[in-house]
Coordinates of C-alpha atoms (C1' of nucleotides) in Angstrom, one line a residue:
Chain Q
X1300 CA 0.0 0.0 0.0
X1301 CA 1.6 2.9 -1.0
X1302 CA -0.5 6.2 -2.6
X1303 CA -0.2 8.9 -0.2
X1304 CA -3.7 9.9 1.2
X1305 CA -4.8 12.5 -1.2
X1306 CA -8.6 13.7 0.5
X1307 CA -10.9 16.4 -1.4
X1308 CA -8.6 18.9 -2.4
X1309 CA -9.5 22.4 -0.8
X1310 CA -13.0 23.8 -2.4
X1311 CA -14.4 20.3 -4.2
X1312 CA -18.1 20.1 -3.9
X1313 CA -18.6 18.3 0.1
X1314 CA -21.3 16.3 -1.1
X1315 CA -19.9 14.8 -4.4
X1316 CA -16.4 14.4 -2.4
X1317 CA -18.4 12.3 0.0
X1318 CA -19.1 10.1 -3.1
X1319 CA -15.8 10.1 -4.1
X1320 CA -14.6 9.1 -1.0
X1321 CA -16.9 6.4 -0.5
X1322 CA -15.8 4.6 -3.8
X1323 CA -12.4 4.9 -3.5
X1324 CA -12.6 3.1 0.0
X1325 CA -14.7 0.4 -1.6
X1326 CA -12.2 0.4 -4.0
X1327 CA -9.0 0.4 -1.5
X1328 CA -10.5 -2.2 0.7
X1329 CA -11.4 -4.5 -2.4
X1330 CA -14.9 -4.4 -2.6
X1331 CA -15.1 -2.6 -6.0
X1332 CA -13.0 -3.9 -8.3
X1333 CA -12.2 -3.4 -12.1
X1334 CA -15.3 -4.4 -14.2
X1335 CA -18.1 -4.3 -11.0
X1336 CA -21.3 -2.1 -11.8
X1337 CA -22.7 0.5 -9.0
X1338 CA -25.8 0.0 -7.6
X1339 CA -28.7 2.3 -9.6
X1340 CA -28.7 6.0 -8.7
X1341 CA -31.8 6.2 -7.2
X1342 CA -31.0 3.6 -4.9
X1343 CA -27.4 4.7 -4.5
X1344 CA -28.0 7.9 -3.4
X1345 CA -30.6 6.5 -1.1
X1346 CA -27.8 4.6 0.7
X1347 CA -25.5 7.4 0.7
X1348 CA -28.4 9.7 1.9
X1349 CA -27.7 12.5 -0.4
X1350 CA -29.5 13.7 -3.8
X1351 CA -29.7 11.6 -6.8
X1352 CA -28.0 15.1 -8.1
X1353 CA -25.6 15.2 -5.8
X1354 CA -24.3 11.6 -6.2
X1355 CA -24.6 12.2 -9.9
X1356 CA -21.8 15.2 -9.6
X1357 CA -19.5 12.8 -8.1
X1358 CA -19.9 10.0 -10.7
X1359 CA -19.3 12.5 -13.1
X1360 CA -16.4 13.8 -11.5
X1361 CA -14.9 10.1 -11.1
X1362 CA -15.9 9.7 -14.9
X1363 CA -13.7 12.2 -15.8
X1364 CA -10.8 11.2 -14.3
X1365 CA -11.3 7.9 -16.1
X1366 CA -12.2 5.8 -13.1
X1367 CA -15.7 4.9 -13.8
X1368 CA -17.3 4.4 -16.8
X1369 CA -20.9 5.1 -17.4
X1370 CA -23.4 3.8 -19.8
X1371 CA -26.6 5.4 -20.9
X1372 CA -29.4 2.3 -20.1
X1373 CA -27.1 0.0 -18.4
X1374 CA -25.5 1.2 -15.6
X1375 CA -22.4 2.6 -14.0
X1376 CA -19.1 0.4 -13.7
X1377 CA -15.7 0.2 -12.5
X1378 CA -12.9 1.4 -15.3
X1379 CA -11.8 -1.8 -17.2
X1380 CA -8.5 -1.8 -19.2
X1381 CA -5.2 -0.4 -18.7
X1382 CA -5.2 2.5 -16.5
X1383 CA -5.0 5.6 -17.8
X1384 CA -3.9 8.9 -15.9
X1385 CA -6.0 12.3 -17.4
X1386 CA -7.9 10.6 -19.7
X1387 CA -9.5 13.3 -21.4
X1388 CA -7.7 16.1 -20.1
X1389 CA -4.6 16.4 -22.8
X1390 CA -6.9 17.6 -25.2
X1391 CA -8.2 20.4 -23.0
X1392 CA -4.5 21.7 -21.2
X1393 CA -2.8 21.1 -24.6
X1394 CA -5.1 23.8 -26.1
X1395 CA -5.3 25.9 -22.8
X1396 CA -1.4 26.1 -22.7
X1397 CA -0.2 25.7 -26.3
X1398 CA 1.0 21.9 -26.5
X1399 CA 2.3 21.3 -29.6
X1400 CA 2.8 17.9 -31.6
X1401 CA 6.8 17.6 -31.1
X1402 CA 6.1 17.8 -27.5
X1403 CA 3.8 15.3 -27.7
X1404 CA 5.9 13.2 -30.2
X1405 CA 8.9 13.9 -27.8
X1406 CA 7.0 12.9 -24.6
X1407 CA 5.7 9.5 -26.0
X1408 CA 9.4 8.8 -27.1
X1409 CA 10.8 9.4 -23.9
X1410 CA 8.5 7.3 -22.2
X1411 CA 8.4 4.3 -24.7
X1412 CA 11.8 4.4 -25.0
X1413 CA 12.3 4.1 -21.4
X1414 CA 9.6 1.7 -20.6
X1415 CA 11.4 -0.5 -23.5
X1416 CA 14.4 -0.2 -21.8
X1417 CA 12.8 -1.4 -18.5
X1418 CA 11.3 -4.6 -20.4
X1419 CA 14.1 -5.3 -21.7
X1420 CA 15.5 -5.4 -17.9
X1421 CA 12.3 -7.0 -15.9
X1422 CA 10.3 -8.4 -18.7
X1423 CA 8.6 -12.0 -17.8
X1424 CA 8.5 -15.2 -20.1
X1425 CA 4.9 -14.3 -20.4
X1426 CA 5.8 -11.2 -21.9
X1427 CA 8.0 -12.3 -23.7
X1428 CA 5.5 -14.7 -25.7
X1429 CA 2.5 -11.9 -26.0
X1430 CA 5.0 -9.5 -27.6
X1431 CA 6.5 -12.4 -30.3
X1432 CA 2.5 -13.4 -31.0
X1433 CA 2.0 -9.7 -31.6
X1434 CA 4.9 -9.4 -33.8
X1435 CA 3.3 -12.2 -35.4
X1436 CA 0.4 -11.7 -35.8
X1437 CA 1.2 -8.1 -37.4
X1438 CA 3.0 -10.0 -40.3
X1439 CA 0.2 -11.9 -40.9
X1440 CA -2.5 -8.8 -40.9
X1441 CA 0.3 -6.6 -43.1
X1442 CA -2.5 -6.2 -45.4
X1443 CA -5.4 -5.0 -43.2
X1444 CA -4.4 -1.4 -41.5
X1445 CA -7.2 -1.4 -39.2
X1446 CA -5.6 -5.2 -37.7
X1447 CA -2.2 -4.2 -38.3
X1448 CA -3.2 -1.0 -35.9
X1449 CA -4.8 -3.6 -33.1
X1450 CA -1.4 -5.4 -32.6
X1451 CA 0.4 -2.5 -32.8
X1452 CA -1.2 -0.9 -30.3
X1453 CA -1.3 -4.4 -28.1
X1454 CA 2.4 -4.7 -28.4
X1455 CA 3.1 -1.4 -27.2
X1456 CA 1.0 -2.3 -24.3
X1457 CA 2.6 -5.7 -23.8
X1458 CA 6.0 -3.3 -23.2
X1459 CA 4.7 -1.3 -20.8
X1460 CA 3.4 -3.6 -19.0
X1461 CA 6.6 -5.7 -18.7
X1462 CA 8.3 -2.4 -18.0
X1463 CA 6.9 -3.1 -13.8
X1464 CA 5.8 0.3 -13.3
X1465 CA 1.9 0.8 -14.1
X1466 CA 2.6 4.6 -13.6
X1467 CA 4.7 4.9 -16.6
X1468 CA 2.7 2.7 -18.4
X1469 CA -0.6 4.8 -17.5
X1470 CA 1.3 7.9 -18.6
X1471 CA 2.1 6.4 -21.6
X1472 CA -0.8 5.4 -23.1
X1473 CA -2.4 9.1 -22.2
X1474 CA 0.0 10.2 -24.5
X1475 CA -0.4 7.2 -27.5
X1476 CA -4.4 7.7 -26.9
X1477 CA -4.2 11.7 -27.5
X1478 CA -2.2 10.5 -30.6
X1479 CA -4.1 7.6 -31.6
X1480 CA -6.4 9.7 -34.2
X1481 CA -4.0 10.9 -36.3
X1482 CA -1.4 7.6 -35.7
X1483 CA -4.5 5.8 -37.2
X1484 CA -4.3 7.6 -40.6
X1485 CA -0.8 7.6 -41.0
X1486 CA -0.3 3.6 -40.8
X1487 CA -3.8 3.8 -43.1
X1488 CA -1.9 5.4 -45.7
X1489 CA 2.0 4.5 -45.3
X1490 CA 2.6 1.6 -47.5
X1491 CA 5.2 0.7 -45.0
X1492 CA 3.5 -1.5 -42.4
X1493 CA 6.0 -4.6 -43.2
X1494 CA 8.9 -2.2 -42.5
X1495 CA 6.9 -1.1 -39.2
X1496 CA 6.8 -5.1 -38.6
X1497 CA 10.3 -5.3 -38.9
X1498 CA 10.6 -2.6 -36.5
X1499 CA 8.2 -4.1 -34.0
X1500 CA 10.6 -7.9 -34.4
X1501 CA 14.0 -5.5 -33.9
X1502 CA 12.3 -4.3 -30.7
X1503 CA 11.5 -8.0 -29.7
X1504 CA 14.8 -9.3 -30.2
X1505 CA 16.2 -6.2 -28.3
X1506 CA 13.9 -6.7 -25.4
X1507 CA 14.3 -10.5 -25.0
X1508 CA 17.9 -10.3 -25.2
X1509 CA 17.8 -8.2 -22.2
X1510 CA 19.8 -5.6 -24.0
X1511 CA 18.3 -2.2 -22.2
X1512 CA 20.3 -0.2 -24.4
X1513 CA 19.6 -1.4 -27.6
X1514 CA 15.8 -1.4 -26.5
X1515 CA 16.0 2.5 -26.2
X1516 CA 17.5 3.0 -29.4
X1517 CA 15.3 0.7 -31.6
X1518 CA 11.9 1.9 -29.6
X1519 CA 13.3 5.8 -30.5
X1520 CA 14.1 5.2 -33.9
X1521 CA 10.8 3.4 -34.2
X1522 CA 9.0 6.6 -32.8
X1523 CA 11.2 9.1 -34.5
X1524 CA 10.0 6.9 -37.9
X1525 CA 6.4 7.2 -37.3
X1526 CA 6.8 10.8 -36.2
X1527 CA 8.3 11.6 -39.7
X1528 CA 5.8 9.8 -41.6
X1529 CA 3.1 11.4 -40.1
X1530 CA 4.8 14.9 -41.0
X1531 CA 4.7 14.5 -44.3
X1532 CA 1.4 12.9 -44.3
X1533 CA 0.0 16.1 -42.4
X1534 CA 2.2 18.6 -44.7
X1535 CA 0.4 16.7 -48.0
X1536 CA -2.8 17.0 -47.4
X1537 CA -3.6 20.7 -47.4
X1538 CA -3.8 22.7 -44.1
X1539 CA -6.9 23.5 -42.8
X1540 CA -6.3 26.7 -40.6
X1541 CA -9.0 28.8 -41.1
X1542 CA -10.6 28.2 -38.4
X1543 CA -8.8 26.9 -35.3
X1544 CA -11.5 24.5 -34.8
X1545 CA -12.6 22.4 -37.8
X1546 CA -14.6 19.8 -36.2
X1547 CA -13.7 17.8 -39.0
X1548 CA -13.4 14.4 -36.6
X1549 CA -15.2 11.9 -39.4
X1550 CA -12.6 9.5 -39.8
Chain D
X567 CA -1.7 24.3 -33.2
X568 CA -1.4 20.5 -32.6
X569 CA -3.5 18.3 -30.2
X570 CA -5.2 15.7 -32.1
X571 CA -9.2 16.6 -32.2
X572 CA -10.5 14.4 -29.5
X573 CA -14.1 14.9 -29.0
X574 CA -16.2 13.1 -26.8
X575 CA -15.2 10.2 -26.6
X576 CA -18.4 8.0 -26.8
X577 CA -20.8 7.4 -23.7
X578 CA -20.3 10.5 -22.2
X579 CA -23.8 12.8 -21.5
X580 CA -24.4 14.7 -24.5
X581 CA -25.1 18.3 -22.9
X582 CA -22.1 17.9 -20.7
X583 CA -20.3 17.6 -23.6
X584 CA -21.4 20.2 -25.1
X585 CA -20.7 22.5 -22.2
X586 CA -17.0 20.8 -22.7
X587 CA -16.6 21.4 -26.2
X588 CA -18.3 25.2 -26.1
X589 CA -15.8 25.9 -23.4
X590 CA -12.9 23.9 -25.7
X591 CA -13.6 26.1 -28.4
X592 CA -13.5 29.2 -26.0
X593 CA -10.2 28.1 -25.0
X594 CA -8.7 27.3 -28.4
X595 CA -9.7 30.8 -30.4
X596 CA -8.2 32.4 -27.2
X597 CA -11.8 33.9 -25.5
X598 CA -10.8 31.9 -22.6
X599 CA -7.6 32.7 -20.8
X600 CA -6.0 31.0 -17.6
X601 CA -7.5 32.6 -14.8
X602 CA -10.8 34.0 -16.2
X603 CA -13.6 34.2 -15.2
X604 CA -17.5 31.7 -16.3
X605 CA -20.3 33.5 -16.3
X606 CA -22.7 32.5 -13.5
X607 CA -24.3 29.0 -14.2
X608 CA -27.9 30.5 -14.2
X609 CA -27.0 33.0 -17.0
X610 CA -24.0 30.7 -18.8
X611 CA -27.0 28.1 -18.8
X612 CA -29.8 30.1 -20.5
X613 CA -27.0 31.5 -22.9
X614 CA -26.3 27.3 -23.3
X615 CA -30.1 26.5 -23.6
X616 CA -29.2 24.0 -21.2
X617 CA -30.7 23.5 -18.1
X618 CA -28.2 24.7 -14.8
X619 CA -28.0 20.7 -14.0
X620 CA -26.8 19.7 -16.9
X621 CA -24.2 23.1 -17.0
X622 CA -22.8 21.9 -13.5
X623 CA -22.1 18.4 -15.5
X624 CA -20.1 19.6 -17.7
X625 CA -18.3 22.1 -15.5
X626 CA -17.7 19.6 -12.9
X627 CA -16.0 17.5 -16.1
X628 CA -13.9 20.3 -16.5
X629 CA -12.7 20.9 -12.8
X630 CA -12.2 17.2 -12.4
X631 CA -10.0 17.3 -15.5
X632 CA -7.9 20.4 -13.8
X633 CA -9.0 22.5 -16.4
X634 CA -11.5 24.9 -14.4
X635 CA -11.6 25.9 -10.8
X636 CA -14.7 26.3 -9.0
X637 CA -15.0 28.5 -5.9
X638 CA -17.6 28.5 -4.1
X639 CA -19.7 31.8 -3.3
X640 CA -16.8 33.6 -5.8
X641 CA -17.6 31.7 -9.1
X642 CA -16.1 29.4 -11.9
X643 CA -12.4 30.0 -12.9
X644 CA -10.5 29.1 -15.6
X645 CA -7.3 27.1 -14.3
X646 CA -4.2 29.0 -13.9
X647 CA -0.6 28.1 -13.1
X648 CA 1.3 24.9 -14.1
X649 CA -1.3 22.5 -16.0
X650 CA -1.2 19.2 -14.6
X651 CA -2.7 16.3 -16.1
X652 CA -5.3 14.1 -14.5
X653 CA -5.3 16.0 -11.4
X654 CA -6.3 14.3 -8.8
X655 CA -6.7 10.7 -10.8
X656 CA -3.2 9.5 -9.9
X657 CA -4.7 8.5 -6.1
X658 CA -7.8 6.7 -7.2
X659 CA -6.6 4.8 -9.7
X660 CA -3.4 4.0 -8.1
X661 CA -5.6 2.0 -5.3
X662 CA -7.6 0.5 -8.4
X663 CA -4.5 -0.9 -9.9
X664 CA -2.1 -1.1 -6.9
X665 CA 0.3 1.7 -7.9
X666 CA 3.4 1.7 -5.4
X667 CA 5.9 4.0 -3.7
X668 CA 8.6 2.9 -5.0
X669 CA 7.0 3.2 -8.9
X670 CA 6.0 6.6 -8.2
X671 CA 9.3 7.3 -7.0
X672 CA 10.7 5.6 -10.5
X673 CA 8.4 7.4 -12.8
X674 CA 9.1 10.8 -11.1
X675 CA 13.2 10.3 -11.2
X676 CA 12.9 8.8 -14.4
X677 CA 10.9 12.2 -15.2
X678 CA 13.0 14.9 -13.7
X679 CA 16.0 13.2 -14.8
X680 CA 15.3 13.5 -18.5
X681 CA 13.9 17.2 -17.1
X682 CA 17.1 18.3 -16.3
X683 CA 18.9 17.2 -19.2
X684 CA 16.5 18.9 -22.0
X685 CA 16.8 21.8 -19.4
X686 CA 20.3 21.7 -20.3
X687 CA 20.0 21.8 -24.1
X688 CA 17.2 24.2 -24.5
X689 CA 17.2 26.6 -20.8
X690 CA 17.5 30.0 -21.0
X691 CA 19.2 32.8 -19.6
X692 CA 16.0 33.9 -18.0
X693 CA 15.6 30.3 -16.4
X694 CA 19.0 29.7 -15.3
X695 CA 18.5 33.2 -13.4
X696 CA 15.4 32.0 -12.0
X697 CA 16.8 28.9 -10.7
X698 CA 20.1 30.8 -9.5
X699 CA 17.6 32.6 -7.5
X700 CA 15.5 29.9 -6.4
X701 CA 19.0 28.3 -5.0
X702 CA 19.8 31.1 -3.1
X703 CA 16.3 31.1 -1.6
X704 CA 17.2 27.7 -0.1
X705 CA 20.6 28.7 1.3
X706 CA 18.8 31.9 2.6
X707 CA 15.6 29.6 4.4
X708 CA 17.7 27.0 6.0
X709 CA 16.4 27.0 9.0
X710 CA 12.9 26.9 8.2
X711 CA 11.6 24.3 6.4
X712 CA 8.6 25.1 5.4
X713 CA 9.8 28.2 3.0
X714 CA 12.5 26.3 1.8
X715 CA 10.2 23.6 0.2
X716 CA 8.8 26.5 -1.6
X717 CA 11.8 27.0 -3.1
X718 CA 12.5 23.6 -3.6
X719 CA 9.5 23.0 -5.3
X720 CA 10.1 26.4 -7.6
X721 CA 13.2 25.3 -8.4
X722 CA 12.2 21.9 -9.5
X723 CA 9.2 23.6 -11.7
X724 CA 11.8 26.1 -13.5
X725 CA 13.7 23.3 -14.5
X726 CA 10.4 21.7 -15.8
X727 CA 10.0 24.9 -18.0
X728 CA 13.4 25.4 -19.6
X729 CA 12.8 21.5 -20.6
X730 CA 10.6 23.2 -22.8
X731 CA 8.2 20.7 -23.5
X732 CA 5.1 21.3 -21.3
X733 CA 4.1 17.9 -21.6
X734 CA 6.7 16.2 -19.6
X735 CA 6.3 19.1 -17.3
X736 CA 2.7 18.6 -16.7
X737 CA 3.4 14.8 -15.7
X738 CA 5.9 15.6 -13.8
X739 CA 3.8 18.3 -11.7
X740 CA 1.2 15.6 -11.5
X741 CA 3.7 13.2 -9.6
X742 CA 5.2 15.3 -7.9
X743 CA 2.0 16.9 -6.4
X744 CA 0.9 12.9 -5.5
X745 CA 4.4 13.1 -3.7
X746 CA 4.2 16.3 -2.1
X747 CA 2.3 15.2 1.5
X748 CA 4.8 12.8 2.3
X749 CA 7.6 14.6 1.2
X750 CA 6.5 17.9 3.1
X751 CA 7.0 15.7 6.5
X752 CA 10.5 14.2 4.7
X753 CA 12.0 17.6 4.3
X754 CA 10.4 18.9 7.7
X755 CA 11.6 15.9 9.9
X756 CA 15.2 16.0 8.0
X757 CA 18.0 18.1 9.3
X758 CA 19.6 17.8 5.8
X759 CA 18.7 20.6 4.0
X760 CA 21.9 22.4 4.0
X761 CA 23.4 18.8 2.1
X762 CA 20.2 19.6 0.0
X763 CA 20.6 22.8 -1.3
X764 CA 24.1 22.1 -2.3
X765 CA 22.6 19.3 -4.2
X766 CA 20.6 21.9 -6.0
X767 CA 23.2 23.8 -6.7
X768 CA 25.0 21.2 -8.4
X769 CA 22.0 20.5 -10.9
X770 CA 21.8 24.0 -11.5
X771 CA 25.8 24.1 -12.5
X772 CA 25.6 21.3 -14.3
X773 CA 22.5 22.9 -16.3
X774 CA 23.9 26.3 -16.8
X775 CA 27.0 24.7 -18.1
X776 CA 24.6 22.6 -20.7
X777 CA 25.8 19.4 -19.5
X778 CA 22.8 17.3 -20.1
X779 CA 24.7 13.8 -18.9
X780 CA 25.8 15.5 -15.8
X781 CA 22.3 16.9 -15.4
X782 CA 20.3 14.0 -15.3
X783 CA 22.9 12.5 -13.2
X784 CA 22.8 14.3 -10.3
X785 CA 19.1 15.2 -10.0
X786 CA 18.5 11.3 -10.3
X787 CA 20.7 10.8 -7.3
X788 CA 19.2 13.8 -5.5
X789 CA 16.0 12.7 -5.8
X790 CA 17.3 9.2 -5.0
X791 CA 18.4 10.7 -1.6
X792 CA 15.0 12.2 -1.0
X793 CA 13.4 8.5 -1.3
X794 CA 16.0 6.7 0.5
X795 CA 15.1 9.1 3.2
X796 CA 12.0 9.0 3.4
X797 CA 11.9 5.8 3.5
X798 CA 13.7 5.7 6.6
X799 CA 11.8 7.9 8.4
X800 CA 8.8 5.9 7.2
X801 CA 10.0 2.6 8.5
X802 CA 10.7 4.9 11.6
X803 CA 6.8 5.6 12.8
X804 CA 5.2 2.6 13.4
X805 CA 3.2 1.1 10.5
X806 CA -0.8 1.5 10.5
X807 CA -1.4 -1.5 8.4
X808 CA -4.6 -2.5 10.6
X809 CA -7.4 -1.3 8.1
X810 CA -6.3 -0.6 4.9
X811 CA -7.9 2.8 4.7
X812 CA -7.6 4.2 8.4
X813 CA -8.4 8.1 7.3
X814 CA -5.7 9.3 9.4
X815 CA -5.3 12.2 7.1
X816 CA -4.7 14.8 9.7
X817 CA -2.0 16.7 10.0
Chain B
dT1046 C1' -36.8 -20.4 -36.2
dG1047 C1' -36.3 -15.6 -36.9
dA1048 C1' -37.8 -11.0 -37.0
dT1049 C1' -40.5 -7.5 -34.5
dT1050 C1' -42.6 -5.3 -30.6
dT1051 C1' -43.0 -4.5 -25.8
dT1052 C1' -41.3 -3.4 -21.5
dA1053 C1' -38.5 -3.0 -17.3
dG1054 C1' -34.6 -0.9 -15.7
dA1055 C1' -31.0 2.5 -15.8
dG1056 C1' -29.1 6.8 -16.9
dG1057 C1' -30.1 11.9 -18.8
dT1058 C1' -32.5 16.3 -18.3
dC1059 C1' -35.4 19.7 -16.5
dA1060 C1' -37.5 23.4 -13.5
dG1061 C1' -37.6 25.9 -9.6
dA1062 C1' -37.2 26.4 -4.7
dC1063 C1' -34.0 26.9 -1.1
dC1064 C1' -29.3 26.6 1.4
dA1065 C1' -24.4 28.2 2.1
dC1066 C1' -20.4 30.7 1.2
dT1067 C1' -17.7 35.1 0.0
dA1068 C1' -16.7 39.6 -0.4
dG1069 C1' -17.6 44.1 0.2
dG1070 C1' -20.5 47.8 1.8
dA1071 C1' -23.2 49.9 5.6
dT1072 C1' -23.4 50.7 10.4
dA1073 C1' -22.3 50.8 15.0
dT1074 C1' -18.8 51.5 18.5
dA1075 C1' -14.6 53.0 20.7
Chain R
dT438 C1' -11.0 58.4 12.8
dA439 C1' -10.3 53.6 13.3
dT440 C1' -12.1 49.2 13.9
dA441 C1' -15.2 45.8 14.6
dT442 C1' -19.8 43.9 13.4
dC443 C1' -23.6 43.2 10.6
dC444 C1' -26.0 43.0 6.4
dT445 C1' -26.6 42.0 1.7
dA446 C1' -25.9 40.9 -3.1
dG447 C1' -24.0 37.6 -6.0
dT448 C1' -22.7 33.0 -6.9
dG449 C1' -22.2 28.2 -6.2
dG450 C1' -24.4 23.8 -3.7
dT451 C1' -28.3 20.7 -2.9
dC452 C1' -32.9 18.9 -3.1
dT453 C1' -37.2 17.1 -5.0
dG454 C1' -39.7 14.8 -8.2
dA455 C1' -41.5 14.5 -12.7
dC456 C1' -40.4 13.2 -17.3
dC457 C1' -37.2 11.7 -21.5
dT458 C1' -34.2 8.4 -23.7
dC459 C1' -31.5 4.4 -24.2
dT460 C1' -30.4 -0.6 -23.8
dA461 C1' -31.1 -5.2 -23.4
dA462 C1' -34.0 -8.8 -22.8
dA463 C1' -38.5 -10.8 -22.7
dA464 C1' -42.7 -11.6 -25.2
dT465 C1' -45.0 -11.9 -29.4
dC466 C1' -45.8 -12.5 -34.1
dA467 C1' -44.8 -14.4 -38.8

DNA sequence: TGATTTTAGAGGTCAGACCACTAGGATATA
DNA sequence: TATATCCTAGTGGTCTGACCTCTAAAATCA
């Protein structure tokens, strides 16, 4: 047990703090875990004696920082998945303070490249074998973006998890999932998803031969790749700057 | 302009949203600064056509994202000083996933480490003098602890900024603030702070002199000092392992 | 058997009354 | 005049309870 006791920060809404607080003992003495669904509101906010408002200000505020999940009809349930630290807030501060993409680009290669290098140091058989089926199974989907995308993403995962530290891991998929939109059209379009599998197998090797180092390097270069490609994929297509704001998510 | 568009993401109340995304769009053509000012919810939510409920939502989104700050009696403000991403998330889902000390201590050296090395390629003038200054703070509140961490801390955020990627500096701010409690009592129960501010002024020589190996090297063993530390004085007060959660959050 | 309709359960939104906090102005008091 | 106290306007916080919408599964029909 380790998280130092972080209570309502100064001026947080007392009521939906109390909510707060309640789940996150249920969730520090075990009885919520990943996956479980709250009771209904009505009900819940019965046994918490407050407002079915009220209660509902504190889901919300849990929603948004990614630890519950809520569904429209069905119900309200314990985050699933890998952890992820700010869900939805990159978006938000990057535009509030002026993030731009190198920083992002710079940020994610840092990470990876460290979390790589920590695989490549306490990685686990198990690892070992998701991140070679990955590997393989990108080969075999070379000609299918949307699958090729699936693995990719799974053996960056598959890293970070054999990195040890769930922090870094959470941090760094914040980071891939603010990029994922635009990552998504640039393996779409690059021809070069057997190189990229080639890359991914280089990274492998590196890891499983417990060469830190090399792990680094090939993850960077990896990175630094993509980060290119998507460059001049964004510079082709014609700049749409008119207005800051083009809502043009389709995709 | 970079940040991939990232609307909301499914499952999330519509009207919320759109309080998000009109306030998004505020803040990326620049109507909305740090530090300004909502109107009050009963007007901003007849402006809206939404109801006040449903206003609140979306705000309380935004506040659990760090992105606004909402005082009560005074009104709703948009966040200034350092962004830090996912707030207050790092606690809760640290007990959902079993984050521990030691990887927060990891993720933070791993962090500042890389921190101080950009700081050394890219700082400027008007950084190193801030941190010179900073330094000579600490030497100057010695003997009382609890300005001295305000130095300590400004010193550490400077370095953040001359990194010049925000990014990395917005994690970092988010660990370190997940840190702070227990390292408020560290520095406070150690007699050491003479030993560190000299360490301080080490990384601040080897920045200025644009030694990015040297750098990262020291601030990694500083901070490496500041665990091992508080460790110790940890193991020194008896454990409370009875309950898992024993709200002893006094102090 | 398979497609369609119904329905129960859960979350989403709303309106409007009332409570609580903050800051600053008005007033009383020394 | 200086200071302490009270009052009040403005703003967020909470509550109630009715009604809307969505989902998934059961019931029904073809």
């Amino acid at each position: 047990m380790a998280m130092p006791e972080k209570k309502a920060q100064a001026s947080d809404t007392q009521l939906a703090m109390q909510v707060v607080n309640h789940i996150r003992e249920r969730i520090e003495d075990g009885t919520l875990q990943p996956g479980d669904k709250l009771p209904p509101e009505r009900e819940f906010a019965r046994k918490l004696k407050i407002s079915r408002a009220s209660l509902r200000t504190g889901i919300g505020y849990l929603a948004a920082m990614g630890v519950m999940k809520v569904r429209h009809g069905v119900g309200t349930f314990v985050v699933d998945g890998p952890p992820e630290i700010g869900k939805s807030s990159l978006g938000l501060l990057g535009a509030l303070h002026g993030f731009e993409s190198w920083q992002m680009f710079e940020a994610r290669m840092l990470l990876e490249g460290n979390l790589a290098a920590l695989a490549a140091e306490r990685g686990k058989e198990e690892h070992f074998t998701a991140m070679a089926e990955e590997v393989a199974e990108m080969y075999a989907t070379i000609d299918d973006p949307g699958e090729y995308l699936i693995h990719d993403v799974r053996f960056h995962r598959t890293i970070a998890q054999a990195s040890g530290n769930p922090i870094l891991a959470a941090l760094m998929e914040t980071i891939s999932t603010a990029l994922y939109d635009d990552r998504r059209k640039t393996v779409e379009l690059s021809r070069g998803l057997k190189d990229s599998a080639e890359k991914h197998r280089e990274i492998f090797r590196a890891i499983r031969a417990r060469n830190a180092a090399e792990a680094r390097k090939v993850m960077e270069s990896h990175l630094q790749l993509a980060k290119t490609a998507q460059e001049h994929e964004r510079a082709g297509r014609g700049r749409r700057n008119a207005h800051p704001r083009t809502k043009e998510n389709g995709s």
